[in-house]
Amino acid sequence: MYQRIFVPVDDSDTSNLALAEACRLAKHMGSTVRLVHVVDLAQFGWGGTEFLDAAELQKSIKQAGEQVLGQAQAQAVAAGLTPEVKILESWGDKIASVLLDDANGWGADLVVMGTHGWSGLMHILMGSVAEGLLKQADIPVLLVRNAGE
Protein backbone atom coordinates (compact mmCIF):
# COMPACT_ATOMS: atom_id res chain seq x y z
CA MET A 1 0.00 0.00 0.00
CA TYR A 2 2.62 2.56 1.06
CA GLN A 3 5.73 2.11 -1.07
CA ARG A 4 7.60 5.36 -0.29
CA ILE A 5 7.64 6.37 3.36
CA PHE A 6 9.05 9.81 4.19
CA VAL A 7 10.34 10.26 7.75
CA PRO A 8 11.50 13.63 9.12
CA VAL A 9 13.80 13.08 12.11
CA ASP A 10 15.34 15.11 14.88
CA ASP A 11 17.13 13.98 18.00
CA SER A 12 14.03 13.65 20.23
CA ASP A 13 12.58 10.53 21.79
CA THR A 14 9.33 11.27 19.96
CA SER A 15 11.12 11.27 16.61
CA ASN A 16 12.74 7.94 17.48
CA LEU A 17 9.32 6.45 18.24
CA ALA A 18 8.01 7.68 14.88
CA LEU A 19 11.05 6.23 13.13
CA ALA A 20 10.49 2.87 14.81
CA GLU A 21 6.86 2.89 13.62
CA ALA A 22 7.94 3.84 10.09
CA CYS A 23 10.46 0.97 10.11
CA ARG A 24 7.79 -1.52 11.18
CA LEU A 25 5.49 -0.33 8.40
CA ALA A 26 8.27 -0.40 5.82
CA LYS A 27 9.34 -3.92 6.76
CA HIS A 28 5.75 -5.15 6.63
CA MET A 29 5.01 -3.51 3.26
CA GLY A 30 8.41 -3.78 1.60
CA SER A 31 8.58 0.02 1.36
CA THR A 32 11.44 2.38 0.63
CA VAL A 33 12.19 4.82 3.45
CA ARG A 34 13.64 8.31 3.16
CA LEU A 35 14.99 9.90 6.32
CA VAL A 36 15.39 13.67 6.30
CA HIS A 37 16.55 16.28 8.76
CA VAL A 38 16.10 20.02 8.25
CA VAL A 39 18.84 22.46 9.21
CA ASP A 40 17.92 26.14 9.40
CA LEU A 41 20.93 28.07 8.15
CA ALA A 42 19.26 31.49 8.03
CA GLN A 43 19.75 32.18 11.71
CA PHE A 44 23.46 32.79 11.05
CA GLY A 45 23.23 33.84 7.42
CA TRP A 46 23.10 37.61 7.74
CA GLY A 47 23.52 40.50 10.14
CA GLY A 48 23.96 40.47 13.86
CA THR A 49 26.83 38.01 13.75
CA GLU A 50 29.73 40.47 13.48
CA PHE A 51 31.61 38.61 16.19
CA LEU A 52 30.83 35.15 14.86
CA ASP A 53 32.03 33.26 11.81
CA ALA A 54 28.69 32.59 10.08
CA ALA A 55 30.16 30.09 7.63
CA GLU A 56 31.72 28.10 10.48
CA LEU A 57 28.45 28.14 12.43
CA GLN A 58 26.50 26.94 9.40
CA LYS A 59 29.05 24.16 8.91
CA SER A 60 28.57 23.11 12.55
CA ILE A 61 24.78 23.10 12.15
CA LYS A 62 25.08 20.87 9.09
CA GLN A 63 27.44 18.51 10.92
CA ALA A 64 25.01 18.25 13.84
CA GLY A 65 22.24 17.48 11.35
CA GLU A 66 24.36 14.78 9.74
CA GLN A 67 24.88 13.22 13.18
CA VAL A 68 21.11 13.17 13.76
CA LEU A 69 20.62 11.54 10.36
CA GLY A 70 23.41 9.05 11.02
CA GLN A 71 21.77 7.93 14.26
CA ALA A 72 18.39 7.58 12.53
CA GLN A 73 20.00 5.67 9.66
CA ALA A 74 21.64 3.28 12.15
CA GLN A 75 18.25 2.68 13.79
CA ALA A 76 16.66 1.90 10.42
CA VAL A 77 19.54 -0.39 9.40
CA ALA A 78 19.22 -2.22 12.73
CA ALA A 79 15.55 -2.76 11.81
CA GLY A 80 16.64 -4.40 8.55
CA LEU A 81 16.14 -1.48 6.17
CA THR A 82 18.42 0.43 3.81
CA PRO A 83 17.05 3.97 4.00
CA GLU A 84 17.82 6.93 1.81
CA VAL A 85 19.02 9.91 3.86
CA LYS A 86 19.10 13.61 3.08
CA ILE A 87 19.86 16.87 4.85
CA LEU A 88 17.38 19.57 3.86
CA GLU A 89 18.40 23.21 4.17
CA SER A 90 16.07 25.98 5.21
CA TRP A 91 16.90 29.64 4.85
CA GLY A 92 14.15 30.92 7.12
CA ASP A 93 11.41 28.98 5.36
CA LYS A 94 8.66 27.24 7.28
CA ILE A 95 10.03 23.80 8.12
CA ALA A 96 6.74 22.12 7.20
CA SER A 97 6.93 23.59 3.69
CA VAL A 98 10.55 22.46 3.26
CA LEU A 99 9.55 18.94 4.31
CA LEU A 100 6.50 18.80 2.04
CA ASP A 101 8.41 20.09 -0.97
CA ASP A 102 10.94 17.29 -0.58
CA ALA A 103 8.32 14.64 0.20
CA ASN A 104 6.32 15.56 -2.90
CA GLY A 105 9.43 15.80 -5.08
CA TRP A 106 10.53 12.36 -3.89
CA GLY A 107 7.08 10.89 -4.55
CA ALA A 108 6.27 9.95 -0.96
CA ASP A 109 2.93 8.29 -0.41
CA LEU A 110 3.10 8.47 3.41
CA VAL A 111 4.76 10.79 5.91
CA VAL A 112 5.51 9.38 9.37
CA MET A 113 6.66 11.83 12.00
CA GLY A 114 6.57 12.51 15.69
CA THR A 115 4.51 15.17 17.37
CA HIS A 116 5.08 16.51 20.83
CA GLY A 117 1.39 17.22 21.35
CA TRP A 118 2.00 20.58 22.98
CA SER A 119 -0.99 22.77 23.72
CA GLY A 120 -1.64 26.17 25.21
CA LEU A 121 1.31 28.48 25.79
CA MET A 122 3.90 25.86 24.80
CA HIS A 123 2.15 25.44 21.42
CA ILE A 124 2.07 29.20 20.90
CA LEU A 125 5.76 29.56 21.76
CA MET A 126 7.10 26.47 19.98
CA GLY A 127 4.65 26.09 17.12
CA SER A 128 4.16 22.73 15.52
CA VAL A 129 5.94 21.49 12.45
CA ALA A 130 3.66 18.43 12.49
CA GLU A 131 0.54 20.59 12.54
CA GLY A 132 1.83 22.77 9.71
CA LEU A 133 2.67 19.73 7.63
CA LEU A 134 -0.68 18.12 8.36
CA LYS A 135 -2.55 21.24 7.24
CA GLN A 136 -0.67 21.44 3.94
CA ALA A 137 -0.21 17.80 3.00
CA ASP A 138 -2.14 16.13 0.22
CA ILE A 139 -0.67 12.72 1.12
CA PRO A 140 -1.42 10.69 4.27
CA VAL A 141 0.42 11.70 7.42
CA LEU A 142 0.88 9.38 10.38
CA LEU A 143 1.68 11.30 13.57
CA VAL A 144 3.27 9.40 16.45
CA ARG A 145 3.01 10.94 19.90
CA ASN A 146 5.21 10.14 22.86
CA ALA A 147 2.83 9.29 25.69
CA GLY A 148 5.59 10.18 28.15
CA GLU A 149 5.60 13.86 27.18
PDB file of N, CA and C in Angstrom, residues 1-5 22-33 81:
ATOM      1  N   MET A   1       0.824  -1.196   0.000  1.00  0.00           N
ATOM      2  CA  MET A   1       0.000   0.000   0.000  1.00  0.00           C
ATOM      3  C   MET A   1       0.869   1.261   0.000  1.00  0.00           C
ATOM      4  N   TYR A   2       1.707   1.416   1.019  1.00  0.00           N
ATOM      5  CA  TYR A   2       2.623   2.559   1.059  1.00  0.00           C
ATOM      6  C   TYR A   2       3.997   2.074   0.620  1.00  0.00           C
ATOM      7  N   GLN A   3       4.456   2.571  -0.516  1.00  0.00           N
ATOM      8  CA  GLN A   3       5.730   2.113  -1.070  1.00  0.00           C
ATOM      9  C   GLN A   3       6.879   3.075  -0.802  1.00  0.00           C
ATOM     10  N   ARG A   4       6.557   4.345  -0.512  1.00  0.00           N
ATOM     11  CA  ARG A   4       7.596   5.361  -0.294  1.00  0.00           C
ATOM     12  C   ARG A   4       7.243   6.132   0.980  1.00  0.00           C
ATOM     13  N   ILE A   5       7.940   5.784   2.051  1.00  0.00           N
ATOM     14  CA  ILE A   5       7.638   6.371   3.357  1.00  0.00           C
ATOM     15  C   ILE A   5       8.693   7.426   3.694  1.00  0.00           C
ATOM     16  N   ALA A  22       7.714   3.812  11.539  1.00  0.00           N
ATOM     17  CA  ALA A  22       7.936   3.835  10.092  1.00  0.00           C
ATOM     18  C   ALA A  22       8.705   2.596   9.651  1.00  0.00           C
ATOM     19  N   CYS A  23       9.682   2.175  10.436  1.00  0.00           N
ATOM     20  CA  CYS A  23      10.460   0.973  10.107  1.00  0.00           C
ATOM     21  C   CYS A  23       9.584  -0.267  10.133  1.00  0.00           C
ATOM     22  N   ARG A  24       8.712  -0.368  11.129  1.00  0.00           N
ATOM     23  CA  ARG A  24       7.795  -1.522  11.184  1.00  0.00           C
ATOM     24  C   ARG A  24       6.887  -1.553   9.952  1.00  0.00           C
ATOM     25  N   LEU A  25       6.346  -0.405   9.593  1.00  0.00           N
ATOM     26  CA  LEU A  25       5.486  -0.333   8.400  1.00  0.00           C
ATOM     27  C   LEU A  25       6.268  -0.705   7.144  1.00  0.00           C
ATOM     28  N   ALA A  26       7.458  -0.154   7.008  1.00  0.00           N
ATOM     29  CA  ALA A  26       8.268  -0.398   5.816  1.00  0.00           C
ATOM     30  C   ALA A  26       8.639  -1.872   5.690  1.00  0.00           C
ATOM     31  N   LYS A  27       9.001  -2.491   6.795  1.00  0.00           N
ATOM     32  CA  LYS A  27       9.336  -3.924   6.765  1.00  0.00           C
ATOM     33  C   LYS A  27       8.121  -4.742   6.345  1.00  0.00           C
ATOM     34  N   HIS A  28       6.973  -4.405   6.909  1.00  0.00           N
ATOM     35  CA  HIS A  28       5.748  -5.153   6.625  1.00  0.00           C
ATOM     36  C   HIS A  28       5.307  -4.998   5.168  1.00  0.00           C
ATOM     37  N   MET A  29       5.505  -3.808   4.607  1.00  0.00           N
ATOM     38  CA  MET A  29       5.008  -3.510   3.259  1.00  0.00           C
ATOM     39  C   MET A  29       6.087  -3.566   2.194  1.00  0.00           C
ATOM     40  N   GLY A  30       7.331  -3.777   2.585  1.00  0.00           N
ATOM     41  CA  GLY A  30       8.412  -3.776   1.604  1.00  0.00           C
ATOM     42  C   GLY A  30       8.651  -2.396   1.009  1.00  0.00           C
ATOM     43  N   SER A  31       8.494  -1.368   1.824  1.00  0.00           N
ATOM     44  CA  SER A  31       8.585   0.020   1.363  1.00  0.00           C
ATOM     45  C   SER A  31      10.002   0.558   1.383  1.00  0.00           C
ATOM     46  N   THR A  32      10.219   1.591   0.598  1.00  0.00           N
ATOM     47  CA  THR A  32      11.438   2.375   0.630  1.00  0.00           C
ATOM     48  C   THR A  32      11.229   3.485   1.647  1.00  0.00           C
ATOM     49  N   VAL A  33      12.274   3.792   2.422  1.00  0.00           N
ATOM     50  CA  VAL A  33      12.190   4.819   3.451  1.00  0.00           C
ATOM     51  C   VAL A  33      13.203   5.917   3.144  1.00  0.00           C
ATOM     52  N   LEU A  81      16.425  -2.309   7.335  1.00  0.00           N
ATOM     53  CA  LEU A  81      16.136  -1.480   6.168  1.00  0.00           C
ATOM     54  C   LEU A  81      17.407  -0.829   5.639  1.00  0.00           C
TER      55      LEU A  81
END
